[in-house]
Tab-separated table of C-alpha atoms in Angstrom:
chain	number	residue	atom	x	y	z
A	1	GLY	CA	98.075	132.525	82.705
A	2	ALA	CA	101.103	131.907	80.556
A	3	GLY	CA	102.479	128.405	80.413
A	4	VAL	CA	106.038	127.167	80.095
A	5	SER	CA	107.733	128.572	77.028
A	6	GLN	CA	110.812	127.343	75.237
A	7	SER	CA	112.985	128.786	72.508
A	8	PRO	CA	113.879	128.172	69.828
A	9	SER	CA	111.154	125.772	68.751
A	10	ASN	CA	113.508	124.243	66.189
A	11	LYS	CA	117.276	124.295	65.953
A	12	VAL	CA	119.396	122.814	63.208
A	13	THR	CA	123.114	122.847	63.811
A	14	GLU	CA	126.272	121.287	62.484
A	15	LYS	CA	128.167	118.640	64.362
A	16	GLY	CA	130.730	120.221	66.669
A	17	LYS	CA	128.875	123.494	67.213
A	18	ASP	CA	127.554	124.647	70.590
A	19	VAL	CA	123.835	125.260	71.148
A	20	GLU	CA	121.807	126.980	73.855
A	21	LEU	CA	118.217	126.085	74.612
A	22	ARG	CA	116.071	128.352	76.727
A	23	CYS	CA	113.190	127.646	79.093
A	24	ASP	CA	110.901	130.193	80.709
A	25	PRO	CA	108.886	128.494	83.460
A	26	ILE	CA	105.492	129.436	84.818
A	27	SER	CA	105.827	132.470	87.064
A	28	GLY	CA	106.214	131.466	90.702
A	29	HIS	CA	107.230	127.888	90.001
A	30	THR	CA	110.377	127.127	91.974
A	31	ALA	CA	111.113	123.731	90.447
A	32	LEU	CA	112.312	123.311	86.867
A	33	TYR	CA	113.150	120.144	84.965
A	34	TRP	CA	114.813	119.319	81.668
A	35	TYR	CA	113.993	116.134	79.767
A	36	ARG	CA	115.063	114.735	76.416
A	37	GLN	CA	112.871	112.727	74.072
A	38	SER	CA	114.626	110.779	71.365
A	39	LEU	CA	112.732	109.328	68.420
A	40	GLY	CA	110.496	106.428	69.460
A	41	GLN	CA	111.506	106.621	73.093
A	42	GLY	CA	110.031	107.971	76.274
A	43	LEU	CA	111.307	111.023	78.037
A	44	GLU	CA	114.710	110.876	79.683
A	45	PHE	CA	115.363	113.008	82.770
A	46	LEU	CA	118.333	115.342	82.427
A	47	ILE	CA	118.433	117.774	85.347
A	48	TYR	CA	116.305	119.308	88.102
A	49	PHE	CA	116.521	122.787	89.590
A	50	GLN	CA	115.063	123.919	92.886
A	51	GLY	CA	115.416	127.684	92.734
A	52	ASN	CA	118.796	128.395	91.161
A	53	SER	CA	120.522	125.283	92.408
A	54	ALA	CA	120.603	121.894	90.735
A	55	PRO	CA	120.601	119.199	93.424
A	56	ASP	CA	120.437	116.489	90.799
A	57	LYS	CA	122.500	116.568	87.623
A	58	SER	CA	122.617	112.798	87.356
A	59	GLY	CA	120.738	112.634	84.093
A	60	LEU	CA	123.111	114.770	82.059
A	61	PRO	CA	124.496	112.319	79.482
A	62	SER	CA	128.015	113.746	79.285
A	63	ASP	CA	130.147	116.699	80.374
A	64	ARG	CA	129.231	118.403	77.089
A	65	PHE	CA	125.851	119.114	78.657
A	66	SER	CA	125.379	121.851	81.242
A	67	ALA	CA	122.494	123.911	82.533
A	68	GLU	CA	121.994	126.960	84.638
A	69	ARG	CA	119.112	128.863	86.096
A	70	THR	CA	119.227	132.486	87.084
A	71	GLY	CA	116.926	134.542	89.279
A	72	GLY	CA	114.911	131.452	90.055
A	73	SER	CA	113.308	131.774	86.657
A	74	VAL	CA	114.774	131.291	83.184
A	75	SER	CA	116.976	128.278	82.550
A	76	THR	CA	119.449	127.593	79.766
A	77	LEU	CA	120.582	124.146	78.665
A	78	THR	CA	123.880	124.261	76.795
A	79	ILE	CA	125.255	121.475	74.652
A	80	GLN	CA	128.871	121.899	73.610
A	81	ARG	CA	130.445	120.254	70.585
A	82	THR	CA	127.136	118.741	69.491
A	83	GLN	CA	127.038	115.199	68.161
A	84	GLN	CA	124.450	113.556	65.935
A	85	GLU	CA	123.191	111.468	68.852
A	86	ASP	CA	122.194	114.710	70.601
A	87	SER	CA	119.375	115.102	68.053
A	88	ALA	CA	116.135	114.945	70.043
A	89	VAL	CA	113.302	117.044	71.404
A	90	TYR	CA	114.359	118.812	74.592
A	91	LEU	CA	111.463	119.443	76.956
A	92	CYS	CA	111.314	121.730	79.930
A	93	ALA	CA	108.787	121.464	82.750
A	94	SER	CA	108.110	123.456	85.884
A	95	SER	CA	106.164	122.862	89.078
A	96	LYS	CA	105.226	124.862	92.157
A	97	SER	CA	107.905	123.068	94.146
A	98	GLY	CA	109.962	119.925	93.907
A	99	ALA	CA	107.492	117.938	95.991
A	100	SER	CA	106.278	114.876	94.152
A	101	TYR	CA	102.601	115.780	94.439
A	102	ASN	CA	103.044	118.945	92.393
A	103	GLU	CA	102.094	118.540	88.770
A	104	GLN	CA	104.845	119.194	86.270
A	105	PHE	CA	103.714	121.509	83.463
A	106	PHE	CA	105.495	121.050	80.182
A	107	GLY	CA	106.615	123.450	77.496
A	108	PRO	CA	106.337	122.790	73.750
A	109	GLY	CA	109.920	121.596	73.451
A	110	THR	CA	112.880	122.457	71.255
A	111	ARG	CA	113.546	120.078	68.378
A	112	LEU	CA	117.319	119.866	67.924
A	113	THR	CA	118.754	118.393	64.753
A	114	VAL	CA	122.500	117.899	64.512
A	115	LEU	CA	123.706	117.376	60.956
B	1	ALA	CA	116.880	99.398	87.458
B	2	GLN	CA	113.616	101.234	87.913
B	3	SER	CA	111.612	101.309	84.709
B	4	VAL	CA	108.191	101.839	83.207
B	5	SER	CA	107.008	99.795	80.261
B	6	GLN	CA	104.122	100.365	77.898
B	7	HIS	CA	103.342	97.278	75.911
B	8	ASN	CA	101.597	98.747	72.892
B	9	HIS	CA	103.452	101.300	70.824
B	10	HIS	CA	100.608	101.811	68.349
B	11	VAL	CA	96.888	101.239	68.853
B	12	ILE	CA	94.193	101.838	66.254
B	13	LEU	CA	90.535	101.822	67.282
B	14	SER	CA	87.221	102.873	65.858
B	15	GLU	CA	85.095	105.508	67.540
B	16	ALA	CA	83.001	104.182	70.452
B	17	ALA	CA	85.366	101.270	71.040
B	18	SER	CA	86.649	100.677	74.552
B	19	LEU	CA	90.260	101.462	75.314
B	20	GLU	CA	92.800	99.934	77.637
B	21	LEU	CA	96.473	100.909	77.468
B	22	GLY	CA	98.883	98.879	79.525
B	23	CYS	CA	101.532	100.259	81.857
B	24	ASN	CA	103.799	98.290	84.167
B	25	TYR	CA	106.488	99.546	86.490
B	26	SER	CA	109.352	97.737	88.116
B	27	TYR	CA	109.908	98.879	91.683
B	28	GLY	CA	108.946	97.383	95.007
B	29	GLY	CA	108.747	100.548	97.051
B	30	THR	CA	106.391	103.510	97.108
B	31	VAL	CA	105.361	104.719	93.681
B	32	ASN	CA	103.350	107.632	92.414
B	33	LEU	CA	101.931	107.021	88.958
B	34	PHE	CA	100.858	109.311	86.147
B	35	TRP	CA	99.367	109.259	82.694
B	36	TYR	CA	100.223	112.149	80.407
B	37	VAL	CA	98.778	112.831	76.965
B	38	GLN	CA	100.189	114.748	74.019
B	39	TYR	CA	97.631	115.739	71.394
B	40	PRO	CA	98.986	116.486	67.912
B	41	GLY	CA	100.836	119.786	67.951
B	42	GLN	CA	100.258	120.369	71.659
B	43	HIS	CA	102.212	120.163	74.908
B	44	LEU	CA	102.287	117.186	77.208
B	45	GLN	CA	99.488	117.473	79.734
B	46	LEU	CA	98.475	115.493	82.769
B	47	LEU	CA	95.509	113.108	82.358
B	48	LEU	CA	95.454	111.648	85.843
B	49	LYS	CA	97.668	110.650	88.745
B	50	TYR	CA	97.745	108.193	91.625
B	51	PHE	CA	99.428	108.892	94.940
B	52	SER	CA	97.517	106.905	97.527
B	53	GLY	CA	94.008	105.913	98.562
B	54	ASP	CA	91.432	104.655	96.092
B	55	PRO	CA	93.334	102.661	93.469
B	56	LEU	CA	90.775	103.616	90.809
B	57	VAL	CA	91.639	107.114	89.678
B	58	LYS	CA	89.485	109.265	87.459
B	59	GLY	CA	91.001	111.889	85.223
B	60	ILE	CA	89.986	114.386	82.604
B	61	LYS	CA	87.987	113.616	79.455
B	62	GLY	CA	86.451	110.419	80.820
B	63	PHE	CA	89.722	108.562	81.354
B	64	GLU	CA	90.416	106.408	84.392
B	65	ALA	CA	93.250	104.183	85.555
B	66	GLU	CA	93.516	101.420	88.103
B	67	PHE	CA	96.565	100.871	90.294
B	68	ILE	CA	97.029	97.148	90.929
B	69	LYS	CA	99.979	96.790	93.272
B	70	SER	CA	100.196	93.012	93.002
B	71	LYS	CA	100.574	93.285	89.234
B	72	PHE	CA	102.775	96.408	89.271
B	73	SER	CA	100.311	97.865	86.797
B	74	PHE	CA	98.538	101.155	86.162
B	75	ASN	CA	96.452	100.630	83.032
B	76	LEU	CA	94.572	103.486	81.405
B	77	ARG	CA	90.956	102.936	80.352
B	78	LYS	CA	88.140	104.718	78.612
B	79	PRO	CA	84.801	103.002	77.918
B	80	SER	CA	84.080	104.743	74.626
B	81	VAL	CA	86.753	106.615	72.677
B	82	GLN	CA	86.237	109.583	70.390
B	83	TRP	CA	88.151	110.742	67.341
B	84	SER	CA	89.531	113.612	69.482
B	85	ASP	CA	91.327	111.079	71.697
B	86	THR	CA	93.876	110.563	68.926
B	87	ALA	CA	97.147	111.362	70.682
B	88	GLU	CA	100.245	109.869	72.226
B	89	TYR	CA	99.868	108.594	75.791
B	90	PHE	CA	102.708	108.298	78.260
B	91	CYS	CA	102.808	106.471	81.565
B	92	ALA	CA	105.287	107.762	84.146
B	93	SER	CA	106.227	107.081	87.736
B	94	LEU	CA	107.900	108.754	90.668
B	95	MET	CA	109.621	106.282	92.933
B	96	ASP	CA	110.071	106.897	96.657
B	97	SER	CA	108.578	110.361	96.172
B	98	ASN	CA	111.601	111.408	94.163
B	99	TYR	CA	111.010	114.252	91.743
B	100	GLN	CA	112.572	112.369	88.812
B	101	LEU	CA	109.816	111.070	86.566
B	102	ILE	CA	110.574	107.732	84.920
B	103	TRP	CA	108.729	107.425	81.596
B	104	GLY	CA	107.403	104.690	79.410
B	105	ALA	CA	108.080	104.845	75.670
B	106	GLY	CA	104.556	106.034	74.894
B	107	THR	CA	101.587	104.626	72.973
B	108	LYS	CA	100.358	106.300	69.811
B	109	LEU	CA	96.569	106.006	69.703
B	110	ILE	CA	94.709	106.580	66.458
B	111	ILE	CA	90.927	106.712	66.482
B	112	LYS	CA	89.260	106.135	63.120
B	113	PRO	CA	86.113	108.246	62.633
């Protein structure tokens, strides 16, 4: 079946602009995660959704970052007033539920470059 | 703070060599441990995972990892690597059955044909 998809695959934007990144999880997966991977570093947890609610937003680096999920499916990560330090690959993952034993399946990522 | 460390950022081996990639975590409670792999141009995918039971875990493509609690380690091994194992390998942990994966910085493995 189809895996996790993300769009766009690449985004170049100017400092100060807003961007929206989209994630389409595997059908039926109730849990959805956003991570960020900066150059030369491991993945950094941003936010977790169980259904449409986000019980844990602790990883969002600042109030410029927000995310929503509608219909228990598609999620959008929005970065307002982008800064150069926001440049990274943003990865989305989904799993059958939020239980730890469920494998997280990853999408291809969106590479964001802020000029 | 809870963390995962991978000691080698770049490893270069010849085909048929044996592989061991180090992973250490810092947490005294219950941990679930994972190795993920990202082949060039592909998504991250799960190689193997440890939750409980036998500390020697076997994964896909001939990889295995051993959980050694006393050393806080979960090293990845393969007895004989192939050129197709060229990829980036990430160790990750879930602590106290939380859903938030904590990741190491990754190890880039290059296999020379």
